[in-house]
Short mmCIF file of C-alpha atoms and ligand atoms in Angstrom, two decimals:
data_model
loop_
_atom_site.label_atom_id
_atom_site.label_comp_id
_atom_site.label_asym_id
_atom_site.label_seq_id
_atom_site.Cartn_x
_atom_site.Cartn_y
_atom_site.Cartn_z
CA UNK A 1 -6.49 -8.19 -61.81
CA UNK A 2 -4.67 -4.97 -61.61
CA UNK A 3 -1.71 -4.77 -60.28
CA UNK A 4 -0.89 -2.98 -56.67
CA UNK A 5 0.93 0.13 -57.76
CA UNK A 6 3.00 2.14 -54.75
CA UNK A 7 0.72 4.63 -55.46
CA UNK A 8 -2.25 2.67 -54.13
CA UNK A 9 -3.38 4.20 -50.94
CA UNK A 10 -2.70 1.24 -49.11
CA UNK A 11 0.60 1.58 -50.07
CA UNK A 12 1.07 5.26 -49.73
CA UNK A 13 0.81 5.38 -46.05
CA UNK A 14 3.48 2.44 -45.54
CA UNK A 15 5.38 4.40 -47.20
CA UNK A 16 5.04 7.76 -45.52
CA UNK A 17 5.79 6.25 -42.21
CA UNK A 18 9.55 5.60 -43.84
CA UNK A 19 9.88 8.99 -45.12
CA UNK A 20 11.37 11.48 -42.71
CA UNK A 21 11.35 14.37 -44.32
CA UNK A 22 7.58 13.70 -44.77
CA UNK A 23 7.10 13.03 -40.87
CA UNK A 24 8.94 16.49 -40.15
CA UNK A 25 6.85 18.31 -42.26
CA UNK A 26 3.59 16.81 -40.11
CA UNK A 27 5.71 17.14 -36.81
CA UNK A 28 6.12 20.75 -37.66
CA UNK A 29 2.75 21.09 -38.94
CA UNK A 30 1.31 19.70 -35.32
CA UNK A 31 3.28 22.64 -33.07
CA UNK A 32 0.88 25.40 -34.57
CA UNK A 33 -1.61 22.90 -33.86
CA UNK A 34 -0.93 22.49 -30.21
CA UNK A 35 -0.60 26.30 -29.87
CA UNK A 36 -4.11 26.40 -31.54
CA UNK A 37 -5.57 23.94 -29.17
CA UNK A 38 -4.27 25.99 -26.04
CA UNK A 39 -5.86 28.78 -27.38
CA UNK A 40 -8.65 27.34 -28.64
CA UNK A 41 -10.72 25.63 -25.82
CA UNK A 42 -14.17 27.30 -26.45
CA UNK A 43 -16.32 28.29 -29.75
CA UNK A 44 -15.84 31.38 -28.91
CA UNK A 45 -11.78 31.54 -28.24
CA UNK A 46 -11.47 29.54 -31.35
CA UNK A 47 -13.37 32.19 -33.37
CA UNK A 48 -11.34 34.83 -32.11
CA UNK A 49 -7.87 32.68 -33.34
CA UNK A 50 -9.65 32.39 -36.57
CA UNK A 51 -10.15 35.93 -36.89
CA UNK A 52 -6.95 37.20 -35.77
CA UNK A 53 -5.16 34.47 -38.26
CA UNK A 54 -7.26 35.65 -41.18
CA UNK A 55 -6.20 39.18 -41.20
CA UNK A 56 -3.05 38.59 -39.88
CA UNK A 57 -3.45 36.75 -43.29
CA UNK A 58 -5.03 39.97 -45.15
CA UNK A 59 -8.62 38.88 -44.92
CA UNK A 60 -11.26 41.68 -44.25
CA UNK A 61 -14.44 41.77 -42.32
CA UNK A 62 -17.08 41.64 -44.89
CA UNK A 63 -20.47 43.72 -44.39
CA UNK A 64 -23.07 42.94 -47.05
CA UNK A 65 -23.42 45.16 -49.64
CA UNK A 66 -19.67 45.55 -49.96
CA UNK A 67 -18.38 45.02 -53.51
CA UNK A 68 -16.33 41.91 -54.49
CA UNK A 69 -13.88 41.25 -57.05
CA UNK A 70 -11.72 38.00 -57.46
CA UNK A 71 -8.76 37.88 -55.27
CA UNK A 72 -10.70 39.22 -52.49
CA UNK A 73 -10.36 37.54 -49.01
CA UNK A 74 -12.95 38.33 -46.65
CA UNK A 75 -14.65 36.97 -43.31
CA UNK A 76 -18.06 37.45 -41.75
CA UNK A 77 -18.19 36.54 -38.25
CA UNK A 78 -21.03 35.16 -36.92
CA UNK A 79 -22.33 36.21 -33.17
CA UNK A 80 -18.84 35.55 -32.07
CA UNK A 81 -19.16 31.69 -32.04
CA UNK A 82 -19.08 30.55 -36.20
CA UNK A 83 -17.29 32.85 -38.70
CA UNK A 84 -17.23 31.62 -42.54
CA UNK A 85 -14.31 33.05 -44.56
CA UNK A 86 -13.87 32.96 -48.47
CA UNK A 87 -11.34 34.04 -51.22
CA UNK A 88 -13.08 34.91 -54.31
CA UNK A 89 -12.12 33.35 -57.55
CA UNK A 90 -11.15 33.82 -60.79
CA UNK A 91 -13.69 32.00 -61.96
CA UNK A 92 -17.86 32.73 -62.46
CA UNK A 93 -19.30 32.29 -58.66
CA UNK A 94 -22.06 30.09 -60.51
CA UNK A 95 -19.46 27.58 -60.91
CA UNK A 96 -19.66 27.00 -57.01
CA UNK A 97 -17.59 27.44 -54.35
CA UNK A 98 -15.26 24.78 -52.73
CA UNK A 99 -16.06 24.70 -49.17
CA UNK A 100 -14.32 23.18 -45.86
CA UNK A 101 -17.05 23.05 -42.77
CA UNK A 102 -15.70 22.26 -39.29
CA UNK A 103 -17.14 22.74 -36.23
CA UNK A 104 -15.19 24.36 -33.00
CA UNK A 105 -18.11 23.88 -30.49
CA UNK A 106 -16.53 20.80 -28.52
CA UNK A 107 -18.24 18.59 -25.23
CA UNK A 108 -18.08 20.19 -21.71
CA UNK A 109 -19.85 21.14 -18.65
CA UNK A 110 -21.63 24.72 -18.86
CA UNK A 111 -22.58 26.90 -15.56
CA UNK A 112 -26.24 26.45 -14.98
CA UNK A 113 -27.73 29.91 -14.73
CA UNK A 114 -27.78 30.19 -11.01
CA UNK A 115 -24.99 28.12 -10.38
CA UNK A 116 -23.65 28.91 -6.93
CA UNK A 117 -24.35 27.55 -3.83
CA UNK A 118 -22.56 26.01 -0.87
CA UNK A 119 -23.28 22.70 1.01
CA UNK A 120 -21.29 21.88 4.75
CA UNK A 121 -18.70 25.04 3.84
CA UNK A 122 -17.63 23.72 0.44
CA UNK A 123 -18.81 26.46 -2.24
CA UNK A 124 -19.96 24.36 -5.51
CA UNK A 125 -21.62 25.10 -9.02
CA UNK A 126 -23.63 22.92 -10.63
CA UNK A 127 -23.37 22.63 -14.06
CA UNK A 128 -25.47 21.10 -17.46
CA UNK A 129 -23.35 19.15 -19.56
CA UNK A 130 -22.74 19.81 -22.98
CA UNK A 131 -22.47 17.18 -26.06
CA UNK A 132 -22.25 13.52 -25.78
CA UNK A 133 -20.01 12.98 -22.86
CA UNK A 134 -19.15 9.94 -20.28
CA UNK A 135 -19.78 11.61 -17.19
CA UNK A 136 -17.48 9.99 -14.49
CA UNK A 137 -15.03 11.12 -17.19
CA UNK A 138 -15.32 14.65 -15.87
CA UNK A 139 -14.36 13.91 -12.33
CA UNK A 140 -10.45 14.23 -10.42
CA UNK A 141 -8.85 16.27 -12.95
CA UNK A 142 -7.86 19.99 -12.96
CA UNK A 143 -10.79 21.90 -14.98
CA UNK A 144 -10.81 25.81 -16.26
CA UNK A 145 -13.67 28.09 -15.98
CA UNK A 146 -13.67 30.19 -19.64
CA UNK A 147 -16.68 32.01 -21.24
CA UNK A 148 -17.77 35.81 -21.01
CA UNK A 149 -20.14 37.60 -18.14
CA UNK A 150 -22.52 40.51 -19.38
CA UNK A 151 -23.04 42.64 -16.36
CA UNK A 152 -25.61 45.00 -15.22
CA UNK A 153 -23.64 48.18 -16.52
CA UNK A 154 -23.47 46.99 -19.97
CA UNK A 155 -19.72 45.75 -19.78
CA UNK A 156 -18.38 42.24 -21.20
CA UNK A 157 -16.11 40.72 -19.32
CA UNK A 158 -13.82 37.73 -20.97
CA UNK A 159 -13.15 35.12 -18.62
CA UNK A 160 -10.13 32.57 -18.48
CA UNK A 161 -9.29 30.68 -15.40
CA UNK A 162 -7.23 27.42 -15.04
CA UNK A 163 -5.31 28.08 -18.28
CA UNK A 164 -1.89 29.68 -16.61
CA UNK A 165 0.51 28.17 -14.76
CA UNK A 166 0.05 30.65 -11.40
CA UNK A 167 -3.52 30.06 -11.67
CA UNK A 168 -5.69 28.11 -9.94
CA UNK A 169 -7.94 25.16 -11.20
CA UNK A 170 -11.52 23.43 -10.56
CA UNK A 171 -12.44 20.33 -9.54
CA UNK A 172 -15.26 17.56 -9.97
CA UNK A 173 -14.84 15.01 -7.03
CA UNK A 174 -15.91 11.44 -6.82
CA UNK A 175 -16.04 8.87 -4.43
CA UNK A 176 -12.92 7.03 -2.57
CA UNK A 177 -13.17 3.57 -3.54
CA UNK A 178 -13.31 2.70 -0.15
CA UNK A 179 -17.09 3.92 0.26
CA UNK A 180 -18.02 3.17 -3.46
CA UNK A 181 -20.10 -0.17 -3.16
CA UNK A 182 -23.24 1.06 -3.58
CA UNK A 183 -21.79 3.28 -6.29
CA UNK A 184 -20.53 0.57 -8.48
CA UNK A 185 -23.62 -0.72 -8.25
CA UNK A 186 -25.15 1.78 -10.62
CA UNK A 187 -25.23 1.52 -14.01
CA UNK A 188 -22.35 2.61 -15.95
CA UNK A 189 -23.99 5.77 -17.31
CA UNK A 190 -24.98 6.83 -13.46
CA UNK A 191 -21.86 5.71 -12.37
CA UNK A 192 -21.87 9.70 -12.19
CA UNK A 193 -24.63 11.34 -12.56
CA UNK A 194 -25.89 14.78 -14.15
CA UNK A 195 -26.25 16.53 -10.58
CA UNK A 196 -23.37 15.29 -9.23
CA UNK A 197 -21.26 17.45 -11.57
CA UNK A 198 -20.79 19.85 -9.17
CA UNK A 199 -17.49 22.30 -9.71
CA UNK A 200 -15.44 23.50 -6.28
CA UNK A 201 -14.81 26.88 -6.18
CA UNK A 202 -13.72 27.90 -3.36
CA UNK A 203 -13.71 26.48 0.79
CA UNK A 204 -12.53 29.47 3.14
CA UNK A 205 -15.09 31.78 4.36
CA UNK A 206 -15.70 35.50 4.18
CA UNK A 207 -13.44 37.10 6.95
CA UNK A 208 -15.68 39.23 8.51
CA UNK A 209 -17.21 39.60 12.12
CA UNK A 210 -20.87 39.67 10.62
CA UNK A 211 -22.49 36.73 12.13
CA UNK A 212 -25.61 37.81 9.92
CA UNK A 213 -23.81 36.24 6.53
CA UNK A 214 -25.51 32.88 6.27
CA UNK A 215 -23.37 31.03 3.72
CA UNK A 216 -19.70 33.14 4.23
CA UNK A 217 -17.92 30.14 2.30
CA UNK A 218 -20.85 31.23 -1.21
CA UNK A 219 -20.56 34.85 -0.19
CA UNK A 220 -16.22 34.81 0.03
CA UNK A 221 -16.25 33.43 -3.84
CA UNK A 222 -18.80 36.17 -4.78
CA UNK A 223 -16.31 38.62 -3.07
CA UNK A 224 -13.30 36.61 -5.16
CA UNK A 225 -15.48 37.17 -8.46
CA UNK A 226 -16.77 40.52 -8.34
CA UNK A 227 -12.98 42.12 -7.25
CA UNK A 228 -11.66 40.04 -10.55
CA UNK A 229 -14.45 40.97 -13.39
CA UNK A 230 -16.76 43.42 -11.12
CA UNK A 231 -19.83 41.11 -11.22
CA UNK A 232 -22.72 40.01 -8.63
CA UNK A 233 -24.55 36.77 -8.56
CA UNK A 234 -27.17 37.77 -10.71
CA UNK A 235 -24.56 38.59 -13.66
CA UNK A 236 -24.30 34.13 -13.79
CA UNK A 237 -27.73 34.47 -15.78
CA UNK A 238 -26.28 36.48 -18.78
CA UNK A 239 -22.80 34.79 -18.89
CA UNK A 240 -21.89 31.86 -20.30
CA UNK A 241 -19.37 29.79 -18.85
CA UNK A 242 -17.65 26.68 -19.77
CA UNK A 243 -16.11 24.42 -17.69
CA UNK A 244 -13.41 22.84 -19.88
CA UNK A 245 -10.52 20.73 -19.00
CA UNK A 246 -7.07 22.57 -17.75
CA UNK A 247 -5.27 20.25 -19.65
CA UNK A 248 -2.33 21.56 -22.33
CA UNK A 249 -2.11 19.66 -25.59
CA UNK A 250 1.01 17.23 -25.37
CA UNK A 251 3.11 14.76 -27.50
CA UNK A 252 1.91 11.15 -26.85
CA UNK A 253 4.57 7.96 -27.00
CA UNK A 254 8.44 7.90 -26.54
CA UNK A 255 8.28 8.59 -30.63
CA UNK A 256 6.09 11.88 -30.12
CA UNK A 257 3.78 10.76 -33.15
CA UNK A 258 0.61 11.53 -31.48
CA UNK A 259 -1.00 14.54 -30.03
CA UNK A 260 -3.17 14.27 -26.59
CA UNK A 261 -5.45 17.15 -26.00
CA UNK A 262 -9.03 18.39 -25.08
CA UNK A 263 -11.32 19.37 -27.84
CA UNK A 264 -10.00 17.78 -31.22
CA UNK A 265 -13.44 17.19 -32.17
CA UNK A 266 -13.28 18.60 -33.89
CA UNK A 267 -10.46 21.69 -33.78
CA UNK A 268 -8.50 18.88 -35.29
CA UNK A 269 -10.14 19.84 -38.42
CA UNK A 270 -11.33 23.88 -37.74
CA UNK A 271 -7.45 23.69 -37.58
CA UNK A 272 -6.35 22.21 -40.59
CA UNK A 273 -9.21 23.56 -42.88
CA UNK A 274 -8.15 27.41 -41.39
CA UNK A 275 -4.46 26.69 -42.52
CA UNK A 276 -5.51 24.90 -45.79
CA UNK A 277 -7.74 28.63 -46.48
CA UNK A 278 -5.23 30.60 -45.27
CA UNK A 279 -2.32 28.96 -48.09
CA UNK A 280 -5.01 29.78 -50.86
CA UNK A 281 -3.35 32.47 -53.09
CA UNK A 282 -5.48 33.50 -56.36
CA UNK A 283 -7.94 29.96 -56.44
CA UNK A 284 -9.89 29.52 -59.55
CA UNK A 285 -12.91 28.62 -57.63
CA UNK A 286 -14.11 30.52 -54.91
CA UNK A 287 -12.87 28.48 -51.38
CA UNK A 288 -14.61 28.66 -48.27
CA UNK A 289 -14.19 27.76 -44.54
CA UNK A 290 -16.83 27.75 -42.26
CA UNK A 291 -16.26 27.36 -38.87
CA UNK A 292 -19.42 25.99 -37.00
CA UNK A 293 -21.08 26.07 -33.54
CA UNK A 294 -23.43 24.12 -31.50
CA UNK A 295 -22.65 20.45 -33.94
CA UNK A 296 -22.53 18.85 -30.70
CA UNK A 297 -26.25 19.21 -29.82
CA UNK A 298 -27.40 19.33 -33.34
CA UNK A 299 -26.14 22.09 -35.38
CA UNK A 300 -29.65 24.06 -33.27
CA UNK A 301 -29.68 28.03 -32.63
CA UNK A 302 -28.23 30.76 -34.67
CA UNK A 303 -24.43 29.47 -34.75
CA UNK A 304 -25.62 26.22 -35.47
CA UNK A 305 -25.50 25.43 -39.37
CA UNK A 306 -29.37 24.67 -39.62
CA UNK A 307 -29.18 28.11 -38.75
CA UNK A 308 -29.41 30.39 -42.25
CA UNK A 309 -26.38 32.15 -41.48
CA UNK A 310 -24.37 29.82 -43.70
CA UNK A 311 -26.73 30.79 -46.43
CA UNK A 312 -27.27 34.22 -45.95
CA UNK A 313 -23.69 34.59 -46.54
CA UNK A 314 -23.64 32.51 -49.75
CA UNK A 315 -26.68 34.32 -51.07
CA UNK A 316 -24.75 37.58 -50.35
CA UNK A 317 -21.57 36.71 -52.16
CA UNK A 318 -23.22 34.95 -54.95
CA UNK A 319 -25.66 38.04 -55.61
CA UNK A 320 -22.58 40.44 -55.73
CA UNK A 321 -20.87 38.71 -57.61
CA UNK A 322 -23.99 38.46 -60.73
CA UNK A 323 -25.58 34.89 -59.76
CA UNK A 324 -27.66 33.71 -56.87
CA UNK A 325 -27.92 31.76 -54.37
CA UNK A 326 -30.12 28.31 -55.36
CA UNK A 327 -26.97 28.18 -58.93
CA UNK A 328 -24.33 28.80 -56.53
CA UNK A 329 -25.30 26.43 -53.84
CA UNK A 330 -26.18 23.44 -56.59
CA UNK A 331 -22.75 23.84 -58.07
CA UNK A 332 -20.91 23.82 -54.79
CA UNK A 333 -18.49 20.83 -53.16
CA UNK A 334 -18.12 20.44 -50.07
CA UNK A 335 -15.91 18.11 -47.48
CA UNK A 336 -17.54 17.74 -43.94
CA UNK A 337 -14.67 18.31 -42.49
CA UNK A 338 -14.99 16.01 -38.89
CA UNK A 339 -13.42 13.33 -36.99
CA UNK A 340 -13.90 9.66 -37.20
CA UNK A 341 -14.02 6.85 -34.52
CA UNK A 342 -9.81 5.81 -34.47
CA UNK A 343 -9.61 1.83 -34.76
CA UNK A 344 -9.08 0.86 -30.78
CA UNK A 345 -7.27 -2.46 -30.38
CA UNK A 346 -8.60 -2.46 -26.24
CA UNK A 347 -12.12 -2.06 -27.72
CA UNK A 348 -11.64 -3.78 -31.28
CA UNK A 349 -15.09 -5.56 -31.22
CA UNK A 350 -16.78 -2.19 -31.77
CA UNK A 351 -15.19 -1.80 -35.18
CA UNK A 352 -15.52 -4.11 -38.44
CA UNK A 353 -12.06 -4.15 -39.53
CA UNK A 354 -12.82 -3.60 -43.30
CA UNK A 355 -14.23 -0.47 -42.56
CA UNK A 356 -12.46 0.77 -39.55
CA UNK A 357 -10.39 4.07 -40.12
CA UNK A 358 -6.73 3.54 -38.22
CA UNK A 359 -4.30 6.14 -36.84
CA UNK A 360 -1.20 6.81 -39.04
CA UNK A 361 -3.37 5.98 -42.26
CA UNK A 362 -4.56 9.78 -43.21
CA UNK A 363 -7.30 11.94 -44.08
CA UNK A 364 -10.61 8.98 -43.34
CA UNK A 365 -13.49 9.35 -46.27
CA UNK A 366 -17.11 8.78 -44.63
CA UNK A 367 -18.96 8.30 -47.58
CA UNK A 368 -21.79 7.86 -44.94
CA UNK A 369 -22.78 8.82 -41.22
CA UNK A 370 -26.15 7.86 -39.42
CA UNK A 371 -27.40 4.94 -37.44
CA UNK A 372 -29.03 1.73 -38.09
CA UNK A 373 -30.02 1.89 -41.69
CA UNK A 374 -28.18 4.54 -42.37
CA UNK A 375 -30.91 6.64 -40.82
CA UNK A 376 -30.30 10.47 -40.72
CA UNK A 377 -27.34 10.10 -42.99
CA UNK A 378 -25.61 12.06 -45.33
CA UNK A 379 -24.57 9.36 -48.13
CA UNK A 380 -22.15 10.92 -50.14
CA UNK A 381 -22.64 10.75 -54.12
CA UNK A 382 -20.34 8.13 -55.42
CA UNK A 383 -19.54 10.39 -58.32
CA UNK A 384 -17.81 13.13 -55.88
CA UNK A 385 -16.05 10.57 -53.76
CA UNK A 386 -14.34 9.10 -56.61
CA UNK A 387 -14.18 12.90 -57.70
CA UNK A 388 -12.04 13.55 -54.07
CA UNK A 389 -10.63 9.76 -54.23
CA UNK A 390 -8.76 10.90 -57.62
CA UNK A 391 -7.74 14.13 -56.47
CA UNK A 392 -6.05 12.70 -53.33
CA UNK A 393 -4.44 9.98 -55.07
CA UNK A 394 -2.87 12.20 -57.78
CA UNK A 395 -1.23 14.13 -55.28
CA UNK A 396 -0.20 11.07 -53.64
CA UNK A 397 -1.84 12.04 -50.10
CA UNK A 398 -2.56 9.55 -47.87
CA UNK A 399 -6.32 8.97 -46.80
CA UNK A 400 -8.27 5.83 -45.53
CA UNK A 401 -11.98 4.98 -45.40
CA UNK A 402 -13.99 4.48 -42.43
CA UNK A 403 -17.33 3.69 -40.95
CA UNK A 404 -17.81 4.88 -37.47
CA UNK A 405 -18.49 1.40 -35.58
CA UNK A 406 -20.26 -1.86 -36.32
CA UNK A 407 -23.65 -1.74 -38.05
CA UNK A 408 -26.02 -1.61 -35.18
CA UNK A 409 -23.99 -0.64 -32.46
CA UNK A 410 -24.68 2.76 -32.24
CA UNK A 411 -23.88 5.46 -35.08
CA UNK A 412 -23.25 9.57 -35.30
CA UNK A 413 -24.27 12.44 -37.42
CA UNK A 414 -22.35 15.44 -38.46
CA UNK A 415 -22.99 19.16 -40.34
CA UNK A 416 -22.49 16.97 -44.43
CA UNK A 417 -26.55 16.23 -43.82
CA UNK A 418 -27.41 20.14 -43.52
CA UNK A 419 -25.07 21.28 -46.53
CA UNK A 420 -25.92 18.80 -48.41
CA UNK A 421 -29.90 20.01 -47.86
CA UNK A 422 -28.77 23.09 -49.35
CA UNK A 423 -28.08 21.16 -52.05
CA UNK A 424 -24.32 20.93 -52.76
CA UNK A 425 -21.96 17.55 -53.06
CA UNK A 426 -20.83 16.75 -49.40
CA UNK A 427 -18.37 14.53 -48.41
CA UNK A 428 -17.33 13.43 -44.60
CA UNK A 429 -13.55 13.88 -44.20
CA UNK A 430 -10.94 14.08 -40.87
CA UNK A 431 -9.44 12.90 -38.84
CA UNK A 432 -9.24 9.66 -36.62
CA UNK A 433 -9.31 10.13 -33.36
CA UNK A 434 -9.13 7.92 -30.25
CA UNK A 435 -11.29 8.59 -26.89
CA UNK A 436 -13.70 10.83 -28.64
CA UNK A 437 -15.72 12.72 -26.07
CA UNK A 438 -13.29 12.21 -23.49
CA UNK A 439 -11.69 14.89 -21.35
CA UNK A 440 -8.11 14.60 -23.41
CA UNK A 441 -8.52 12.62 -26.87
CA UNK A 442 -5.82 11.06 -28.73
CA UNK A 443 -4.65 11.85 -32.76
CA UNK A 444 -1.86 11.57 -34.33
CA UNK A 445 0.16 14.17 -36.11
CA UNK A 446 0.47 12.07 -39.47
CA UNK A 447 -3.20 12.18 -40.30
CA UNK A 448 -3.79 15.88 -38.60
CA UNK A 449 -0.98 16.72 -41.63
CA UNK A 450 -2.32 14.20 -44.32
CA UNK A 451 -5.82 16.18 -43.91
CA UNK A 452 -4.42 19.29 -44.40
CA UNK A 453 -2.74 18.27 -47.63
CA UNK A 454 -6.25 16.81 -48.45
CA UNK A 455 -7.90 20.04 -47.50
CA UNK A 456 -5.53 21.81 -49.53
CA UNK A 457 -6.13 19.83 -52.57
CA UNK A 458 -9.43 19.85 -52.53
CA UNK A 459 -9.59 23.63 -52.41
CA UNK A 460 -8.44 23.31 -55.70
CA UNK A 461 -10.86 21.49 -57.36
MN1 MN B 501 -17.36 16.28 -34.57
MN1 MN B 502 -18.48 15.11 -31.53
#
């Protein structure tokens, strides 16, 4: 038997948590994050950060047909949801790129598309959740209203309420315990259910002496809404807005080693994959970072990476640039970059301990996703996972493996399965997190900082 080495990764992460210079660098690492997170609440809001870091970074909008050369650093952004940005290498593009895929699309409640009514001089709006979400989650805590409104006149109207500390938030409500019998009869997943996520908007009615206004408490909040962005009621049908919680990310425990916010799945790796791009100087392969929509209900629509817009760009670069697509996309390595299910010692019958990923243990490698057996997985090759493995342990950053759950008990999916039907190596790899799909999830700053490293290194593959 080979000896343990301190190198092992077992080891490596025992160690880290001694070294304090190490855990400053990921403490320092995790206040950009928070400020990203803040900012950051919607697909689209996190697109816009992206953007805005990139070419405060010196990346360009690319158009196709523009001419490339290595050293370029360039960004196509994608409806305003997904954005994929690249820095061209020194090297042939037929050699592949390296690319980091996140998503930024994260569970919520959306406006329906007539969303407004009012019911005994409340004024409510039902909504249509988003994602996989526990509904009675959602209820008794301050929520924000963000998205954008396209009114009649053509105009585009961003909208962000709940966020500042003068402004008002929303509200879900739920039932005093006091009257809940027949409620906690239902099953768990009714406990709420999907019409009872209704949002309060407002309660005081229209001050006028027009007896003729049938619902004054509805028509007051359409007053409220078209004075603050100009629109009517019929504007609802060609917005879209999120109801998110008004949450701010925070330091968790006396020791402030772990990071409570909304939306880490996954922004906990959008985030680190942006910063690990943004670092990249003159690579000798082309790096990527896509930055995906829509993961949360299946990667569907045109942000959504079944979409071709992934493709289209690839195809573009690699045609400029003397190759094309189907050599560039074989050649290509890619890390899913996504969160795992955190090891939860309340709910420790879920995991098998073997394969559990842990908080405070690094960057977790899925080599597989799916449910069951293994179906709709992406199984990575074991070539490129001892390919990553290596690379990681070289650089002595810390990274753990992880399944998500017991065999059987349930399972999850995430973009590897699409990239990897484009042909490419594809490899899950995040972050842990605990209370996925909850309103405020839980990570902790060593792993959000052990990913970037890992992100980092693999860029230069
Ligand atoms: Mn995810
Ligand atoms: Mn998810």
């Amino acid at each position: 038997m080979k000896k343990e080495t301190p190198t092992s990764a077992e080891a490596r992460h025992i160690a880290l948590l001694k070294d304090a210079a190490w855990i400053d660098r990921a403490f320092a690492f995790a206040d950009g994050y928070k400020q990203f997170l803040d900012a950051s609440k919607t697909e689209r809001e996190a697109t816009n950060y992206a953007r805005q870091a990139l070419e405060k970074h010196g990346f360009r909008a690319f158009r196709f047909g523009d001419a490339l050369k290595a050293g370029d650093k360039i960004y196509f952004e994608n409806r305003h949801k997904s954005l994929v940005a690249a820095v061209i290498g020194t090297a042939p593009v037929s050699e592949g790129i390296r690319l980091l895929a996140a998503h930024i699309d994260s569970p919520r409640l959306d406006l329906k598309p007539n969303p407004l009514y009012e019911d005994n001089e409340l004024a409510l709006l039902k909504t249509h959740y988003y994602g996989g979400i526990k509904k009675y989650q959602w209820t008794t805590i301050p929520l924000a209203l963000h998205g954008v409104l396209m009114l009649a006149d053509g105009r585009k109207v961003e909208v962000s309420v709940g966020e500042d500390e003068a402004d008002p938030v929303f509200y879900i409500d739920d039932l005093l315990p006091h009257l809940a019998q027949d409620q906690m009869k239902r099953s768990p997943a009714d406990l709420i259910k999907g019409e009872e996520l209704n949002v309060v908007v407002g309660s005081l009615p229209l001050a006028s002496d027009d007896d003729s206004v049938k619902q004054p408490v509805k028509a007051k909040v359409l007053q409220l809404l078209q004075e603050k962005t100009g629109m009517v009621e019929r504007d609802f049908l060609s917005s879209e807005l999120e109801i998110v919680p008004a949450f701010k990310a925070k330091d968790v425990g006396l020791d402030r080693a772990l990071i409570g916010a909304y939306g880490q799945d996954d922004r906990v790796c959008a985030y680190p994959a942006l910063q690990a791009l943004l670092a990249q100087q003159q690579p000798r392969h082309t790096v990527a970072v896509v930055l995906t929509d829509k993961e949360e209900i299946g990667s569907v629509g045109n942000s959504g990476l079944q979409s071709a817009y992934f493709r289209y760009f690839v195809a573009e670069i690699a045609e400029t640039l003397g190759s094309n697509e189907r050599t560039v996309l074989l050649a290509s390595k890619c890390l899913s970059a996504d969160v795992n299910a955190a090891f939860d010692p309340t709910f420790a019958s879920v995991s098998e301990k073997m394969n559990a990923s842990y908080i405070h243990r690094g960057v977790v490698l899925t080599k597989y996703t799916g449910a069951r057996g293994k179906s709709g997985a992406s199984d990575a090759n074991a070539e490129f996972v001892a390919e990553v493995q290596h690379a990681l342990d070289q650089a002595d950053i810390p990274w753990q493996t992880g399944e998500l759950g017991r065999v059987d008990l349930g399972g999850g999916g995430t973009v590897a399965g699409y990239l990897a039907n484009l042909g490419m190596e594809v490899l899950d790899a995040g972050v842990p997190v605990l209370s996925m799909h909850a309103p405020y999830e839980l990570t902790s700053k060593l792993d959000v900082y052990a990913s970037y490293l890992a992100f980092d290194r693999f860029l230069k593959l």
